[in-house]
């Protein structure tokens, strides 16, 4: 069999990181059977939101960059669709690989499905059951435009079945006869692969930040509900500041550019207070190896990120989630991840509970064996045999 042509579509930070698991598996196991081409939509464009990952994680560099940048969702998605359609028409890939649930995923799904190129969707089936969340619409459309769907968890797999996907479908798989799989999570592959490398390559990073191993709180905030709603952002940050004071513990906050920008525009006084407070370290987004080291060595992780929630679990850290709901429900059922929304009392109570005692916390393996990317690529190849 000659090699197949697979087009990866990435755009946002977590997708670029996820693509490294696929690039690595292709390089190590399928170099003679899969030709990888990458389209970067340009949804994320700051060096620390994009280029840093290509440099650090040995990801196949983008063959095309649409440089779409930031815009309203309609405009951003339309520009992506136009650019992706042109490239797919020219390249005629055997399949298109999409990650997760961003606007770049949705644009790739619309462009590829309309041209009838089979879509492989990694991280299929996740649902928050909150359609006000932009990602929820992206997930539903992407899943229902796909031919091979890889659900990372049991809950995600069941969501697909509830929406009418049939696990018993047999080949040949098409848009009308899609195949759903229960796999692990390619981000678990990545965390396993990069964990010791992070320690080796980022020695000194904790010292640079002036923090001690196992004695700081790692916090990320980027979701629209928390950055665009000023009241929520203010409640979260003032509550965390008071907890830092009470426990005399440092908080490290690598913040997304949208969070910094909202703080500067809407909460300048709070922002200045935080920056001048020695227990809070607001820093620009960090590289994946730096983030991995922070996650490995934090005492507690507080976040509204999907990826960071899971990585907390990979590194056996309790996680406080600044949202009402989560797609990674197994973590909440496990009792080591808690949902606190942006509610001051809940944030405070859960933080204090976890600081007091973590002795009965356990972190079972929910996300596969660390070789999920290899499994996915094998299944993709079978579609063409
Ligand atoms: C997007 C995804 C979200 C994902 C997140 C990962 C959608 C709808 N949302 O959210 O699911 O969790 O990426 O980080 O696709 N900005 C910069 N520099 C950049 C990129 C963005 O300054 O390199 C700022 C711009 O002001 C922009 C804002 O961040 O308007 C939001 O960026 P956008 O890509 O629209 O959404 P994210 O919040 O990053
Ligand atoms: N991440 C990173 N640097 C940061 C913050 C996050 O490398 O400063 C990584 C994190 O480890 C995870 C991914 O980015 O792998 C999560 O992306 P993000 O939180 O932006 O989006 P989400 O997962 O919520 O879609």
Coordinates of C-alpha atoms and ligand atoms in Angstrom, one line a residue:
X1 CA 0.0 0.0 0.0
X2 CA 1.3 3.4 -0.8
X3 CA 1.4 6.0 2.0
X4 CA -1.8 7.9 2.8
X5 CA -2.0 11.7 2.9
X6 CA -3.3 12.9 6.2
X7 CA -4.1 16.5 6.8
X8 CA -3.9 17.8 10.5
X9 CA -5.8 20.9 11.3
X10 CA -4.7 22.9 14.3
X11 CA -5.1 26.4 15.5
X12 CA -5.4 26.8 19.3
X13 CA -2.7 26.0 21.9
X14 CA -4.2 22.7 23.1
X15 CA -4.5 21.4 19.6
X16 CA -0.9 22.1 18.7
X17 CA 0.1 20.2 21.9
X18 CA -2.2 17.3 21.0
X19 CA -0.7 17.2 17.5
X20 CA 2.7 16.4 18.9
X21 CA 1.4 13.0 20.1
X22 CA 0.2 12.3 16.6
X23 CA 3.4 13.6 14.9
X24 CA 5.5 11.5 17.3
X25 CA 3.6 8.3 16.6
X26 CA 3.8 8.9 12.9
X27 CA 7.5 9.5 13.1
X28 CA 8.1 6.4 15.3
X29 CA 5.7 3.9 13.8
X30 CA 4.2 5.0 10.5
X31 CA 6.7 7.1 8.7
X32 CA 6.5 5.0 5.6
X33 CA 2.7 4.7 5.6
X34 CA 1.4 8.2 6.5
X35 CA 2.4 11.5 4.9
X36 CA 1.5 14.2 7.4
X37 CA 0.5 17.7 6.3
X38 CA -0.4 20.4 8.8
X39 CA -2.7 23.4 8.4
X40 CA -2.4 26.0 11.2
X41 CA -5.5 28.2 11.1
X42 CA -3.6 31.0 13.0
X43 CA -6.3 31.1 15.6
X44 CA -3.5 31.4 18.2
X45 CA -0.6 33.4 17.0
X46 CA 1.4 34.8 19.9
X47 CA 4.8 33.1 20.2
X48 CA 3.9 31.7 23.6
X49 CA 0.5 30.4 22.4
X50 CA 1.9 28.7 19.2
X51 CA 5.5 28.8 18.0
X52 CA 6.9 27.7 21.4
X53 CA 5.2 24.4 21.1
X54 CA 6.4 23.6 17.6
X55 CA 9.9 24.4 18.7
X56 CA 9.8 22.5 22.0
X57 CA 7.7 19.4 21.2
X58 CA 9.1 18.3 17.8
X59 CA 5.7 18.8 16.1
X60 CA 5.5 18.6 12.3
X61 CA 5.8 22.3 11.4
X62 CA 2.7 23.8 9.6
X63 CA 2.8 23.4 5.8
X64 CA 0.2 26.1 5.6
X65 CA -0.7 29.0 8.0
X66 CA -3.9 30.8 7.3
X67 CA -3.0 33.5 9.8
X68 CA -6.7 34.1 10.5
X69 CA -6.1 35.6 14.0
X70 CA -8.7 36.9 16.4
X71 CA -12.2 38.0 15.2
X72 CA -15.8 37.5 16.1
X73 CA -16.7 33.8 15.9
X74 CA -18.6 34.0 12.6
X75 CA -15.9 36.0 10.9
X76 CA -13.1 33.8 12.3
X77 CA -14.7 30.5 11.4
X78 CA -15.7 31.8 7.9
X79 CA -12.2 32.9 7.1
X80 CA -10.9 29.5 8.3
X81 CA -13.4 27.6 6.2
X82 CA -12.4 29.5 3.0
X83 CA -8.7 28.9 3.6
X84 CA -9.1 25.2 4.5
X85 CA -11.4 24.5 1.6
X86 CA -8.8 25.9 -0.9
X87 CA -6.0 23.8 0.6
X88 CA -8.1 20.6 0.8
X89 CA -9.2 21.1 -2.9
X90 CA -5.6 21.4 -3.9
X91 CA -4.1 18.7 -1.7
X92 CA -6.9 16.1 -2.0
X93 CA -6.0 14.3 1.3
X94 CA -7.1 10.7 2.1
X95 CA -8.4 12.0 5.4
X96 CA -8.5 15.1 7.7
X97 CA -7.6 14.9 11.3
X98 CA -9.3 17.2 13.8
X99 CA -8.6 17.7 17.5
X100 CA -11.0 18.8 20.2
X101 CA -13.6 21.5 20.0
X102 CA -12.3 24.9 19.0
X103 CA -13.4 27.2 16.2
X104 CA -10.5 25.7 14.2
X105 CA -12.0 22.2 14.7
X106 CA -15.5 23.4 13.5
X107 CA -14.1 25.1 10.5
X108 CA -12.1 22.0 9.5
X109 CA -15.2 19.9 10.0
X110 CA -17.4 22.0 7.8
X111 CA -14.8 22.4 5.0
X112 CA -13.8 18.7 4.9
X113 CA -17.3 17.3 5.3
X114 CA -18.6 19.5 2.5
X115 CA -15.9 18.3 0.2
X116 CA -16.5 14.7 1.4
X117 CA -13.0 14.1 2.7
X118 CA -13.3 11.6 5.6
X119 CA -12.8 13.2 9.0
X120 CA -11.0 11.6 11.9
X121 CA -12.1 13.3 15.1
X122 CA -9.9 13.0 18.2
X123 CA -11.6 13.8 21.5
X124 CA -15.0 13.0 20.1
X125 CA -18.2 12.7 22.2
X126 CA -17.3 15.1 25.0
X127 CA -20.3 17.1 26.1
X128 CA -20.8 19.8 28.8
X129 CA -24.6 19.8 28.1
X130 CA -24.3 23.6 28.0
X131 CA -24.9 24.9 24.6
X132 CA -24.1 28.5 25.6
X133 CA -20.5 27.3 25.7
X134 CA -19.0 27.9 22.2
X135 CA -17.1 24.7 22.3
X136 CA -20.3 22.6 22.8
X137 CA -21.7 23.6 19.4
X138 CA -18.3 23.0 17.8
X139 CA -18.2 19.5 19.3
X140 CA -21.7 18.5 18.1
X141 CA -21.1 19.7 14.6
X142 CA -17.6 18.2 14.4
X143 CA -18.8 14.8 15.7
X144 CA -21.7 14.6 13.3
X145 CA -19.4 15.5 10.4
X146 CA -16.9 12.8 11.1
X147 CA -16.3 9.3 9.8
X148 CA -14.0 7.9 12.5
X149 CA -14.7 9.2 16.0
X150 CA -12.3 8.5 18.9
X151 CA -13.9 9.0 22.3
X152 CA -11.3 9.4 25.1
X153 CA -13.6 8.2 27.9
X154 CA -16.5 6.0 28.6
X155 CA -18.8 9.0 29.2
X156 CA -17.8 10.5 25.8
X157 CA -18.5 7.1 24.1
X158 CA -21.9 6.9 25.7
X159 CA -22.7 10.4 24.7
X160 CA -22.1 9.4 21.0
X161 CA -24.4 6.4 21.4
X162 CA -27.1 8.6 22.9
X163 CA -26.8 10.9 19.8
X164 CA -27.5 7.9 17.5
X165 CA -24.0 6.7 16.7
X166 CA -23.9 2.9 16.4
X167 CA -20.9 1.0 17.9
X168 CA -21.8 -2.1 15.8
X169 CA -21.3 -0.4 12.4
X170 CA -19.0 -2.3 10.1
X171 CA -16.6 -1.2 7.3
X172 CA -16.5 0.5 4.9
X173 CA -16.9 3.5 7.1
X174 CA -18.4 6.7 5.7
X175 CA -20.0 9.9 6.9
X176 CA -23.3 8.0 6.9
X177 CA -21.8 4.9 8.4
X178 CA -19.3 6.3 10.9
X179 CA -17.2 4.2 13.3
X180 CA -17.0 5.2 17.0
X181 CA -14.1 4.0 19.2
X182 CA -13.5 4.1 22.9
X183 CA -9.8 4.9 23.3
X184 CA -7.6 6.6 25.8
X185 CA -6.5 10.2 25.6
X186 CA -3.6 11.4 23.5
X187 CA -2.8 14.0 26.1
X188 CA -2.0 11.2 28.5
X189 CA 0.5 9.9 25.9
X190 CA 2.1 13.4 25.9
X191 CA 2.2 13.8 29.7
X192 CA 3.9 10.4 30.1
X193 CA 6.3 11.2 27.3
X194 CA 7.3 14.7 28.4
X195 CA 7.2 14.3 32.3
X196 CA 10.8 13.4 32.8
X197 CA 12.0 15.6 30.0
X198 CA 10.4 18.5 31.7
X199 CA 12.4 17.8 34.9
X200 CA 15.6 17.6 32.8
X201 CA 15.2 20.5 30.4
X202 CA 13.5 22.9 32.9
X203 CA 15.7 22.4 35.9
X204 CA 16.0 25.9 37.5
X205 CA 12.5 27.0 36.3
X206 CA 11.0 26.7 39.8
X207 CA 13.9 28.7 41.1
X208 CA 13.4 31.4 38.5
X209 CA 9.9 31.7 39.7
X210 CA 11.0 31.6 43.3
X211 CA 8.7 28.8 44.2
X212 CA 9.3 25.5 46.2
X213 CA 8.3 22.1 44.9
X214 CA 5.0 20.9 46.4
X215 CA 4.4 24.2 48.1
X216 CA 2.6 26.4 45.6
X217 CA -0.8 26.6 43.9
X218 CA -0.9 26.5 40.1
X219 CA -3.8 28.5 38.6
X220 CA -5.0 29.1 35.0
X221 CA -8.0 31.0 33.8
X222 CA -9.0 31.6 30.2
X223 CA -12.6 30.5 29.5
X224 CA -14.9 33.2 28.1
X225 CA -17.3 32.8 31.1
X226 CA -14.6 33.8 33.5
X227 CA -12.7 36.4 31.4
X228 CA -15.6 38.2 29.8
X229 CA -17.7 38.3 33.0
X230 CA -15.9 40.9 35.1
X231 CA -17.8 40.0 38.3
X232 CA -16.7 36.4 38.0
X233 CA -13.1 37.3 37.3
X234 CA -12.9 39.7 40.2
X235 CA -14.5 37.2 42.6
X236 CA -12.1 34.4 41.6
X237 CA -9.0 36.5 41.9
X238 CA -9.8 38.3 45.1
X239 CA -10.8 35.0 46.7
X240 CA -7.5 33.4 45.6
X241 CA -5.6 36.4 46.9
X242 CA -7.2 36.1 50.3
X243 CA -6.4 32.3 50.4
X244 CA -2.8 33.0 49.5
X245 CA -2.6 35.4 52.4
X246 CA -4.4 33.1 54.9
X247 CA -2.1 30.2 54.1
X248 CA 0.9 32.2 53.2
X249 CA 1.3 30.1 50.1
X250 CA 2.4 31.2 46.6
X251 CA 0.1 31.1 43.6
X252 CA 1.6 30.8 40.1
X253 CA -0.7 32.0 37.4
X254 CA 0.4 31.6 33.8
X255 CA -2.5 33.6 32.2
X256 CA -3.9 33.5 28.7
X257 CA -3.5 36.8 26.8
X258 CA -7.3 37.2 26.9
X259 CA -7.3 37.1 30.7
X260 CA -4.5 39.6 31.0
X261 CA -6.2 41.9 28.5
X262 CA -9.6 41.7 30.4
X263 CA -7.8 42.4 33.7
X264 CA -6.0 45.4 32.2
X265 CA -9.1 46.8 30.6
X266 CA -11.7 46.1 33.2
X267 CA -10.0 45.5 36.5
X268 CA -6.9 47.6 36.4
X269 CA -6.9 48.3 40.2
X270 CA -7.3 44.6 41.1
X271 CA -4.6 43.7 38.5
X272 CA -2.1 46.2 39.9
X273 CA -2.8 44.9 43.5
X274 CA -2.2 41.3 42.4
X275 CA 1.0 42.2 40.5
X276 CA 2.4 44.0 43.5
X277 CA 1.5 41.2 46.0
X278 CA 4.4 38.9 46.6
X279 CA 2.4 35.7 47.0
X280 CA 0.8 36.0 43.5
X281 CA 2.9 35.4 40.5
X282 CA 1.1 36.3 37.3
X283 CA 3.3 35.3 34.3
X284 CA 2.7 35.0 30.6
X285 CA 1.7 31.6 29.2
X286 CA 4.5 29.1 29.7
X287 CA 5.8 26.4 27.4
X288 CA 4.4 22.9 27.7
X289 CA 7.5 21.5 29.4
X290 CA 7.3 24.4 31.9
X291 CA 3.6 23.8 32.4
X292 CA 4.3 20.0 32.9
X293 CA 6.9 20.8 35.5
X294 CA 4.5 23.2 37.3
X295 CA 1.7 20.6 37.3
X296 CA 4.0 17.9 38.6
X297 CA 5.2 20.0 41.5
X298 CA 2.1 22.0 42.5
X299 CA 0.2 21.3 45.7
X300 CA -3.2 22.0 44.2
X301 CA -4.3 23.1 40.7
X302 CA -7.0 25.6 40.2
X303 CA -8.2 26.0 36.6
X304 CA -11.0 26.4 34.1
X305 CA -9.1 24.6 31.4
X306 CA -10.1 21.2 30.1
X307 CA -6.6 20.0 29.4
X308 CA -5.2 21.2 32.7
X309 CA -8.0 19.3 34.6
X310 CA -6.8 16.1 33.1
X311 CA -3.2 16.8 33.5
X312 CA -3.9 17.4 37.2
X313 CA -5.1 13.9 37.4
X314 CA -2.2 12.5 35.4
X315 CA 0.2 14.1 37.9
X316 CA -2.0 13.1 40.9
X317 CA -3.0 16.5 42.0
X318 CA -6.3 17.7 43.4
X319 CA -8.0 20.1 41.0
X320 CA -10.5 22.9 41.7
X321 CA -12.4 23.8 38.6
X322 CA -13.8 27.3 38.1
X323 CA -16.8 26.1 36.2
X324 CA -20.3 24.8 36.9
X325 CA -19.9 21.7 34.8
X326 CA -17.2 19.6 33.1
X327 CA -16.8 17.2 30.2
X328 CA -14.4 15.2 32.3
X329 CA -17.0 13.9 34.6
X330 CA -15.0 10.8 35.7
X331 CA -12.7 13.2 37.6
X332 CA -15.5 14.7 39.6
X333 CA -16.9 11.3 40.3
X334 CA -13.5 10.3 41.5
X335 CA -13.7 13.0 44.2
X336 CA -10.3 14.5 43.4
X337 CA -11.7 17.2 41.1
X338 CA -14.3 19.6 42.4
X339 CA -16.5 22.1 40.6
X340 CA -16.8 25.4 42.3
X341 CA -18.1 27.7 39.6
X342 CA -17.0 31.3 40.5
X343 CA -18.6 31.0 43.9
X344 CA -16.5 32.6 46.7
X345 CA -17.7 30.2 49.4
X346 CA -17.3 27.1 47.3
X347 CA -13.8 28.1 46.2
X348 CA -12.8 28.8 49.8
X349 CA -14.4 25.7 51.3
X350 CA -13.0 23.3 48.8
X351 CA -9.5 24.9 49.0
X352 CA -9.5 24.6 52.8
X353 CA -10.8 21.1 52.7
X354 CA -8.1 20.0 50.3
X355 CA -5.3 21.9 52.1
X356 CA -6.4 20.1 55.4
X357 CA -6.3 16.6 54.1
X358 CA -5.6 14.7 50.8
X359 CA -4.7 11.4 52.4
X360 CA -7.6 9.4 50.9
X361 CA -7.2 10.8 47.4
X362 CA -6.4 8.2 44.7
X363 CA -5.9 8.7 41.0
X364 CA -6.9 5.6 38.9
X365 CA -6.0 5.3 35.3
X366 CA -8.9 6.6 33.2
X367 CA -7.1 7.7 30.0
X368 CA -5.6 4.7 28.4
X369 CA -2.1 3.2 28.3
X370 CA -0.1 6.1 26.9
X371 CA -0.2 4.6 23.3
X372 CA -3.5 6.1 22.2
X373 CA -2.0 8.0 19.2
X374 CA -0.6 4.8 17.9
X375 CA -3.9 3.0 18.2
X376 CA -5.8 5.8 16.5
X377 CA -3.3 5.8 13.5
X378 CA -3.6 2.1 13.1
X379 CA -7.3 2.3 12.9
X380 CA -7.0 5.2 10.4
X381 CA -4.8 3.1 8.2
X382 CA -7.2 0.2 8.3
X383 CA -9.8 2.4 6.7
X384 CA -7.6 2.4 3.6
X385 CA -6.6 -1.3 3.4
Ligands
LIG1 C1 -9.9 29.0 22.3 C2 -11.0 28.0 22.3 C3 -11.1 27.3 23.6 C4 -9.8 26.7 24.1 C5 -8.7 27.8 24.1 C6 -7.4 27.3 24.4 C7 -12.8 28.5 20.7 C8 -14.2 29.0 20.6 N1 -12.2 28.6 21.9 O1 -10.3 30.0 23.3 O2 -12.0 26.2 23.5 O3 -10.0 26.3 25.4 O4 -8.7 28.4 22.8 O5 -6.5 28.2 24.8 O6 -12.2 28.1 19.8 N2 -5.4 36.1 21.9 C9 -4.2 36.7 21.9 N3 -3.2 36.0 21.3 C10 -3.3 34.8 20.8 C11 -4.6 34.2 20.8 C12 -5.7 34.9 21.3 O7 -4.0 37.8 22.4 O8 -2.3 34.2 20.3 C13 -6.6 36.9 22.5 C14 -7.3 37.7 21.5 O9 -7.7 38.9 22.2 C15 -8.6 36.9 21.3 C16 -8.8 36.2 22.6 O10 -7.5 35.9 23.1 O11 -9.7 37.7 20.9 C17 -9.5 34.9 22.5 O12 -8.9 34.0 21.5 P1 -9.7 32.9 20.8 O13 -8.8 32.0 20.0 O14 -10.9 33.5 20.1 O15 -10.4 32.0 22.0 P2 -9.6 31.4 23.3 O16 -10.2 32.1 24.5 O17 -8.2 31.4 23.1
LIG2 N1 -0.7 25.0 28.8 C1 0.6 25.4 28.5 N2 1.0 26.6 29.0 C2 0.2 27.5 29.7 C3 -1.1 27.0 29.9 C4 -1.5 25.8 29.4 O1 1.4 24.7 27.9 O2 0.6 28.5 30.1 C5 -1.1 23.7 28.2 C6 -1.6 22.8 29.2 O3 -0.6 22.0 29.9 C7 -2.6 21.9 28.4 C8 -3.1 22.8 27.4 O4 -2.2 23.9 27.3 O5 -1.9 20.8 27.8 C9 -4.4 23.3 27.7 O6 -4.8 24.4 26.9 P1 -5.9 25.5 27.4 O7 -6.0 25.5 28.8 O8 -5.5 26.7 26.7 O9 -7.2 25.0 26.7 P2 -8.3 23.8 27.0 O10 -7.6 22.6 27.3 O11 -9.2 24.3 28.1 O12 -9.1 23.8 25.7

